mmCIF file of C-alpha atoms and ligand atoms in Angstrom:
data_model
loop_
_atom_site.group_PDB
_atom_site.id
_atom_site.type_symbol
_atom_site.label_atom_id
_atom_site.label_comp_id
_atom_site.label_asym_id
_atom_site.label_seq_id
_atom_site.Cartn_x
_atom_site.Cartn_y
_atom_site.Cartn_z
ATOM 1 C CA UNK A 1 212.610 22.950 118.162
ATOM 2 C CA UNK A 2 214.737 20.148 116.619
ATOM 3 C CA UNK A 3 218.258 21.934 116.329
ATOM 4 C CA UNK A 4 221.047 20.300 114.508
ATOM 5 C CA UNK A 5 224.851 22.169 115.237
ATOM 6 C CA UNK A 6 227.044 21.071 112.707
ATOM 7 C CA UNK A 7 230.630 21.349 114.992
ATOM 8 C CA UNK A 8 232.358 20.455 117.645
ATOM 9 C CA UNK A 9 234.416 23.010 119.374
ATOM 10 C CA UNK A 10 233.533 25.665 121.846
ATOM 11 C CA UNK A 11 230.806 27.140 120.256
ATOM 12 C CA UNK A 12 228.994 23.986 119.072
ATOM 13 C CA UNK A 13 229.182 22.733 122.615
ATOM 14 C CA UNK A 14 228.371 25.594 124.472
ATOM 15 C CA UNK A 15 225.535 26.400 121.784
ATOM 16 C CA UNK A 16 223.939 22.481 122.302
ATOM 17 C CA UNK A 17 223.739 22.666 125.776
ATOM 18 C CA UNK A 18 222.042 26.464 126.057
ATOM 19 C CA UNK A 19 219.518 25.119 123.775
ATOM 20 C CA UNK A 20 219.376 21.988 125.706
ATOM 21 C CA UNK A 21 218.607 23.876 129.031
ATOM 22 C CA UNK A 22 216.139 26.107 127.000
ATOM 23 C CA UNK A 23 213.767 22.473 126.038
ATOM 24 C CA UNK A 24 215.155 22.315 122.422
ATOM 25 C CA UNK A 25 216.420 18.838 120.959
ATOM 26 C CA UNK A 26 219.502 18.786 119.587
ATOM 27 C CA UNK A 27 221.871 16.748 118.064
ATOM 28 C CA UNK A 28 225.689 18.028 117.109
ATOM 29 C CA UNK A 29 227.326 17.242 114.186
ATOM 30 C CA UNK A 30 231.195 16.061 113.948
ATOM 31 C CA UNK A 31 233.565 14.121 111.760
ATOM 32 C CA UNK A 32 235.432 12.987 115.195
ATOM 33 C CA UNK A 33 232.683 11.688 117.734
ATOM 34 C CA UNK A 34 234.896 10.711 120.260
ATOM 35 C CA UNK A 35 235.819 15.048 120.446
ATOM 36 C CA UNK A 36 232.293 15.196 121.876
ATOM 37 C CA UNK A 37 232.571 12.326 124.569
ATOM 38 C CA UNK A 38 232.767 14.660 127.554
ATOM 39 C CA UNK A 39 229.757 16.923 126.061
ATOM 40 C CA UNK A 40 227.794 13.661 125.538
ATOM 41 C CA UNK A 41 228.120 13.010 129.063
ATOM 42 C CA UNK A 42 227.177 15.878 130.327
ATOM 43 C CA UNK A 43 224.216 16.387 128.432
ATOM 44 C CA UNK A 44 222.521 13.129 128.259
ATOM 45 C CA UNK A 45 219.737 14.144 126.074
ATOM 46 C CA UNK A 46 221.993 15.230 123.384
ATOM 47 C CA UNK A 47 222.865 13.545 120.371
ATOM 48 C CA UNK A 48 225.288 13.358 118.524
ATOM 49 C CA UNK A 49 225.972 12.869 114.802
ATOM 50 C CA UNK A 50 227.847 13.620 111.533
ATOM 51 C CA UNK A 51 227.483 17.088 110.121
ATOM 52 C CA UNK A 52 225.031 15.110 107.641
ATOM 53 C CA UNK A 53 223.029 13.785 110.513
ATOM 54 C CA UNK A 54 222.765 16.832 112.357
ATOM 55 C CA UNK A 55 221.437 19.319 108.844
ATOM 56 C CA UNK A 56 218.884 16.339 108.337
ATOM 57 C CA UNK A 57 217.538 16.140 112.335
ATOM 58 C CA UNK A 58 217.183 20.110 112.450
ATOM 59 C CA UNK A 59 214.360 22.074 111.903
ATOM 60 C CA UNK A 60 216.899 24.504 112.705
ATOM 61 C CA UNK A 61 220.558 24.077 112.005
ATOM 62 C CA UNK A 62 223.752 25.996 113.703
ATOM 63 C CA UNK A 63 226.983 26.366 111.490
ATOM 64 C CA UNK A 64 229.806 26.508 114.044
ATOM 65 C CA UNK A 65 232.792 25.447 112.221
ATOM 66 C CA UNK A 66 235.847 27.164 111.598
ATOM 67 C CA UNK A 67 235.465 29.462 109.066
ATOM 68 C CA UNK A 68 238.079 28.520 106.624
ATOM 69 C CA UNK A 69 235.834 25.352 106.377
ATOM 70 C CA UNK A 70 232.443 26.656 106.272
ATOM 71 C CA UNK A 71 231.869 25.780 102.772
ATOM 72 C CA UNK A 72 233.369 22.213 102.759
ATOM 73 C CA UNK A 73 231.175 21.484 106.207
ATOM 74 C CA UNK A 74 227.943 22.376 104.384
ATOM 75 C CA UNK A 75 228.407 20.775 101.421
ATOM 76 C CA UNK A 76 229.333 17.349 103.567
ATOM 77 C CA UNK A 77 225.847 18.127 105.750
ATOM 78 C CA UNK A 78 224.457 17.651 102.237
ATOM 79 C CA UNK A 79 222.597 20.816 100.325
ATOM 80 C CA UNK A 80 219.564 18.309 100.372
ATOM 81 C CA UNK A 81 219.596 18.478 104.119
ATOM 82 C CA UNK A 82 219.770 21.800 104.352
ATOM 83 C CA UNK A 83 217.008 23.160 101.473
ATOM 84 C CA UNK A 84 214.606 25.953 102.483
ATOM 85 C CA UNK A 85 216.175 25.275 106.546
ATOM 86 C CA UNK A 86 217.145 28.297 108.525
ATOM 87 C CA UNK A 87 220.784 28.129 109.343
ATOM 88 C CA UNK A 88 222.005 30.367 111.967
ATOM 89 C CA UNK A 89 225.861 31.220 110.753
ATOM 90 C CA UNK A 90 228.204 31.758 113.839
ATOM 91 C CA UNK A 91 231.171 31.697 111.624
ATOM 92 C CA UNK A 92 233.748 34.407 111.257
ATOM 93 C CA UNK A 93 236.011 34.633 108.535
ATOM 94 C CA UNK A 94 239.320 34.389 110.329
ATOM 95 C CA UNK A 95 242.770 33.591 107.941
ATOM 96 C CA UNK A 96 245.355 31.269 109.296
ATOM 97 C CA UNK A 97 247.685 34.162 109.515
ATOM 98 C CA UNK A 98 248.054 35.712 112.809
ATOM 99 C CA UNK A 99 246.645 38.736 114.760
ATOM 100 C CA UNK A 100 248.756 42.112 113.759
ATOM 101 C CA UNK A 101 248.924 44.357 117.169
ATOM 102 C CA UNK A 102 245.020 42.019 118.268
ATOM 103 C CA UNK A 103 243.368 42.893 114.738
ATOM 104 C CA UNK A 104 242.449 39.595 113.582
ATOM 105 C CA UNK A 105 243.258 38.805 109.387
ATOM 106 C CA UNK A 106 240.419 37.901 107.624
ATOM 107 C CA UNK A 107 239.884 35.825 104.267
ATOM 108 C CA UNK A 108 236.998 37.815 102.725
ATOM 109 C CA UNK A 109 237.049 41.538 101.773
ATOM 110 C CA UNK A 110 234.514 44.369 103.094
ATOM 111 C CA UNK A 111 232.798 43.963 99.467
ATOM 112 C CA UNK A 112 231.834 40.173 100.010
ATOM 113 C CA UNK A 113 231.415 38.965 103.498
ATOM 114 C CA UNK A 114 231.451 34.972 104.693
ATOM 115 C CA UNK A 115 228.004 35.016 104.538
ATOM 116 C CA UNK A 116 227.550 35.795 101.022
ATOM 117 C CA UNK A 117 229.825 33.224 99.686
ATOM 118 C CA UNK A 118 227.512 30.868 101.315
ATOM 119 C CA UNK A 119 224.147 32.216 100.437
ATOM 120 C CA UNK A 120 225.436 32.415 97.243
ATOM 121 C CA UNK A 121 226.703 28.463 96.476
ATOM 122 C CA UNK A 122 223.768 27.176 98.797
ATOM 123 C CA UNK A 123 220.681 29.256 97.495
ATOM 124 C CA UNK A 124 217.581 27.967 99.307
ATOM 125 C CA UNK A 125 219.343 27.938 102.890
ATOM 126 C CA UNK A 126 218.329 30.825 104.889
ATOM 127 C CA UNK A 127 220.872 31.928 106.605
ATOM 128 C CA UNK A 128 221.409 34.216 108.973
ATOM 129 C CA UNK A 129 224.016 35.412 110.988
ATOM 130 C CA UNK A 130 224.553 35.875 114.772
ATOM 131 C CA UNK A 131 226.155 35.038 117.734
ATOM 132 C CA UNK A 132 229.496 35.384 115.365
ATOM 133 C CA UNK A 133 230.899 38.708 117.548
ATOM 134 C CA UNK A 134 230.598 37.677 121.638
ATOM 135 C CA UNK A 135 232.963 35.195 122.904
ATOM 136 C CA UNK A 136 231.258 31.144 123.788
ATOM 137 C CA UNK A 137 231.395 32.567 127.115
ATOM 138 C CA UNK A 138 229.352 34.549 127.248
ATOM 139 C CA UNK A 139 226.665 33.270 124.472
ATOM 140 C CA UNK A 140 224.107 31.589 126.759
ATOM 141 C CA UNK A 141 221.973 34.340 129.061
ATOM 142 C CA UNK A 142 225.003 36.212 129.596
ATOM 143 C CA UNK A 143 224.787 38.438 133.299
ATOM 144 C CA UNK A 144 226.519 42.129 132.896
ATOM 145 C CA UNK A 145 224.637 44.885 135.194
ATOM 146 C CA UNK A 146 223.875 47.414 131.826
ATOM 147 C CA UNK A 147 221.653 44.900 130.936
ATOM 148 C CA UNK A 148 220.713 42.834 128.030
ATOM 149 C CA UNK A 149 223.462 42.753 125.063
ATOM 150 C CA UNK A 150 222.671 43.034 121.764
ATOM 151 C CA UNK A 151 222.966 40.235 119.367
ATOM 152 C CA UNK A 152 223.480 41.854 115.311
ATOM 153 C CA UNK A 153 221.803 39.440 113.114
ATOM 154 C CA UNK A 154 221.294 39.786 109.212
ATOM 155 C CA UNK A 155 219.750 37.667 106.587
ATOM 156 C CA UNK A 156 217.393 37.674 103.469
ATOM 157 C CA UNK A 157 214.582 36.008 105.056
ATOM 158 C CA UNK A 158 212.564 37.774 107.447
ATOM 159 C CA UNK A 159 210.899 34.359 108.920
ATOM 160 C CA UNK A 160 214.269 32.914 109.459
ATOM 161 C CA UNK A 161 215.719 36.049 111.301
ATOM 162 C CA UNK A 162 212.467 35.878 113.808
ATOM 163 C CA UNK A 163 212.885 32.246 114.162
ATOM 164 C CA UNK A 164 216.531 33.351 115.709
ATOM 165 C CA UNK A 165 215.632 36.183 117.633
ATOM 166 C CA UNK A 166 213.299 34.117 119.343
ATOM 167 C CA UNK A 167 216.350 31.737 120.411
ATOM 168 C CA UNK A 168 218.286 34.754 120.981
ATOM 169 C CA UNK A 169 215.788 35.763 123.147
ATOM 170 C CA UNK A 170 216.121 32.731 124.729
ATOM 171 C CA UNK A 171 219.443 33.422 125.591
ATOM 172 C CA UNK A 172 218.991 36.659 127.216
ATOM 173 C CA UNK A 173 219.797 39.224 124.299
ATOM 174 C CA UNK A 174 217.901 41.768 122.073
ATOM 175 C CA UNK A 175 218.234 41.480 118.761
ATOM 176 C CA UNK A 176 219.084 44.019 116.015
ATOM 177 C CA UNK A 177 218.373 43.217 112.243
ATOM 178 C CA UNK A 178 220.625 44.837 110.343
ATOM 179 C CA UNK A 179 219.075 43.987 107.305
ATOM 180 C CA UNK A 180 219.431 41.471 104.243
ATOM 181 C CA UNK A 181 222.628 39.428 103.465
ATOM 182 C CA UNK A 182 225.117 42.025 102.386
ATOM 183 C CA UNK A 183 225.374 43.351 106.130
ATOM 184 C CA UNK A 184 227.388 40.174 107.341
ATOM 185 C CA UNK A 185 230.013 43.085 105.797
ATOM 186 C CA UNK A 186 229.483 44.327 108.881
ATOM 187 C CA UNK A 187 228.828 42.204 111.254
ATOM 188 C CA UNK A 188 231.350 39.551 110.664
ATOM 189 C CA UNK A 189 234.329 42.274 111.522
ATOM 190 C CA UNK A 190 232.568 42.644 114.957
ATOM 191 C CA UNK A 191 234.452 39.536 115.710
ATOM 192 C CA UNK A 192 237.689 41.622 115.039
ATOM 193 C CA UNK A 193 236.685 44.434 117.435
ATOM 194 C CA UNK A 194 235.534 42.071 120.040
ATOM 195 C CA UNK A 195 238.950 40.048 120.049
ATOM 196 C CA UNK A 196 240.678 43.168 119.863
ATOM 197 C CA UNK A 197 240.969 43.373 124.188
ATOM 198 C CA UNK A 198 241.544 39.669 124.319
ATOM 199 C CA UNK A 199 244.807 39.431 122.509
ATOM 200 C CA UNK A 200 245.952 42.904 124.018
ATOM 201 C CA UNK A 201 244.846 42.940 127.740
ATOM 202 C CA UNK A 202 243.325 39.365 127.804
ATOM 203 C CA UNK A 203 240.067 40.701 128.433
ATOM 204 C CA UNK A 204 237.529 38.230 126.697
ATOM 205 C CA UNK A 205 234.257 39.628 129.137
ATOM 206 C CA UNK A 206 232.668 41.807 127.161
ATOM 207 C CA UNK A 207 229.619 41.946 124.809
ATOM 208 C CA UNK A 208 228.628 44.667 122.393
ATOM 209 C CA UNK A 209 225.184 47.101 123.203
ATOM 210 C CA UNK A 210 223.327 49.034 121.168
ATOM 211 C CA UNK A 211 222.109 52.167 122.345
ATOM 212 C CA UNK A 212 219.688 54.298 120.852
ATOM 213 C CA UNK A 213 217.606 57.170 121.373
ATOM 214 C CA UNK A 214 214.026 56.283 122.857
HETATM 215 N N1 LIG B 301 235.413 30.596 119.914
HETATM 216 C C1 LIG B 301 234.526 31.565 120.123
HETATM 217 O O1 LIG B 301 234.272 31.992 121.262
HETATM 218 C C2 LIG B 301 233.758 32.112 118.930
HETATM 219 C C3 LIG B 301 232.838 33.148 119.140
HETATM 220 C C4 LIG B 301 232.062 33.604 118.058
HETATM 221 C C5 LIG B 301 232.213 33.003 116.813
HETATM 222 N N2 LIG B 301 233.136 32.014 116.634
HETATM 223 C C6 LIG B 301 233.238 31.356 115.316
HETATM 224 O O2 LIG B 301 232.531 30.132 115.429
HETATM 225 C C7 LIG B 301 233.152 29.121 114.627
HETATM 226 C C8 LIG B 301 233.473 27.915 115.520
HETATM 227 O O3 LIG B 301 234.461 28.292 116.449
HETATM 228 P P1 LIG B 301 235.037 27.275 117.553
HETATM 229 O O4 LIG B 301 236.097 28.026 118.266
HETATM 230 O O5 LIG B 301 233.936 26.663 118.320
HETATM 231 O O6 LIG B 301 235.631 26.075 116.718
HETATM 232 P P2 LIG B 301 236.765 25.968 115.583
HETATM 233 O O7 LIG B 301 237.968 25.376 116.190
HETATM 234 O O8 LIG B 301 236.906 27.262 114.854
HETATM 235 O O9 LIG B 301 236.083 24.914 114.604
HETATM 236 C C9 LIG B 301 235.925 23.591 114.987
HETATM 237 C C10 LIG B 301 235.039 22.908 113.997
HETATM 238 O O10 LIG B 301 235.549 23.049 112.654
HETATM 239 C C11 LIG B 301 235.420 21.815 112.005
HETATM 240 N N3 LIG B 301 236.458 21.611 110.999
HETATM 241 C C12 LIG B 301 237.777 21.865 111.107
HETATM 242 N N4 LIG B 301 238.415 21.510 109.943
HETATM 243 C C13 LIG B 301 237.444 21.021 109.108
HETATM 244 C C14 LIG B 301 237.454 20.528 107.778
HETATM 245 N N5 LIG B 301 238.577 20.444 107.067
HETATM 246 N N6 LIG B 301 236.276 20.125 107.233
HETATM 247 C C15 LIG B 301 235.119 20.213 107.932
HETATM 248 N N7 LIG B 301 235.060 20.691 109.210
HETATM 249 C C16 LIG B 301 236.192 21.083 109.792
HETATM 250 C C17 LIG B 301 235.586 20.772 113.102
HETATM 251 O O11 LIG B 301 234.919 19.621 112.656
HETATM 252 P P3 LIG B 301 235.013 18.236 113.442
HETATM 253 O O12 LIG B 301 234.002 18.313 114.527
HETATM 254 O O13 LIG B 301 234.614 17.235 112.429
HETATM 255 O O14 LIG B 301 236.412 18.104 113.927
HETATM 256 C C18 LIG B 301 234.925 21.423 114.279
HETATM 257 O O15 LIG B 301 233.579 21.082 114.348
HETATM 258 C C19 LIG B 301 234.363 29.775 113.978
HETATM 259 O O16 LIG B 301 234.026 30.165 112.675
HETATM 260 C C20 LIG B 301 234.645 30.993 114.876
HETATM 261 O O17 LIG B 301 235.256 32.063 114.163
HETATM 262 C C21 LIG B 301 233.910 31.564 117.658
#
């Protein structure tokens, strides 16, 4: 697929080059090219772009900006760009404030997520969230003997949320819907849980895995 990542910090980069290794084209998406220099050098089939650029090359687009932001980065990749596109939403709604005792301070409330905001103000994206709880790390085919992790996606379109589990899949994870929009209530305060060992022990390995009864 032709995947446009609108960002350039960890989880842009180490996003573009999974998908890179996995066939996909890809072109990132910056205000700053010269932050991506290094990437562009190691992945020579990359492009790179602004965040306009990348929403218009994509058949599929990434959202990996800082949250804060999230808004204000899709409405410079243009709504145009972005109309009836699936946009995967790695984005976590983390304030400016810091970490109390490793819980992180979010901007949103558990009554309206990130997610929705978004869906909300741009209407005929499909998003869907994942990859928003499990550090850049550990994002791309990820190697922990229990086996696959489990990726928690969400979204209101069901053709967009297969379109990512089969990237997800890619990556080496299962995937568990969790249902329409509203469940990036959820989801997004994975993030919070999974940061939680990182700020205490500085344990950042980890990855979350659903277990159920077969
Ligand atoms: N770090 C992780 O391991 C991890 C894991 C899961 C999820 N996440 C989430 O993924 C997202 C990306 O995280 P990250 O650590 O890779 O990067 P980040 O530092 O949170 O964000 C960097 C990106 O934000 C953009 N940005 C900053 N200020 C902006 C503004 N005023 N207007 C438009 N864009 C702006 C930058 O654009 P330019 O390129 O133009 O500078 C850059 O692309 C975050 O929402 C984070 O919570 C992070």
């Amino acid at each position: 697929m032709k995947v446009g990542v609108i960002g350039s910090g960890d989880v842009a980069k180490v996003l573009g080059s999974g998908l890179l290794k996995h066939g996909h084209d890809v072109m990132m998406g910056t205000r700053v090219s010269d932050k991506l220099s290094d990437w562009a050098k190691q992945n020579q089939k990359g492009k790179v772009g602004s965040f306009a650029d990348a929403a218009r090359f994509g058949e599929l687009v990434i959202l990996a900006v800082k949250g804060t932001v999230a808004a204000e980065a899709l409405r410079e990749a243009g709504a145009t760009n972005l109309t009836g596109k699936t946009v995967i939403d790695v984005t976590n709604p983390i304030a400016d404030a810091p970490p109390i005792n490793g819980v992180l301070k979010f901007f949103t409330s558990l009554d309206e997520s990130l997610m929705e905001r978004l869906q909300r103000e741009f209407e005929d994206v499909r998003f869907v969230k994942a990859f928003n709880s499990v550090g850049n790390a550990s994002m791309v085919n990820p190697q922990f003997k229990e086996g696959k992790p489990t990726m928690f996606i969400c979204g209101n379109d069901e053709a967009a949320k297969k379109t990512v589990s089969s990237i997800a899949d890619q990556f080496g994870w299962e995937t568990a819907d969790m249902g329409k929009v509203e469940a990036a209530r959820a989801i997004e305060p994975l993030c919070m849980l999974w940061c939680i060992p990182g700020f205490l022990r500085n344990d950042w390995i980890h990855v979350f895995k659903l277990v159920t009864k077969t």
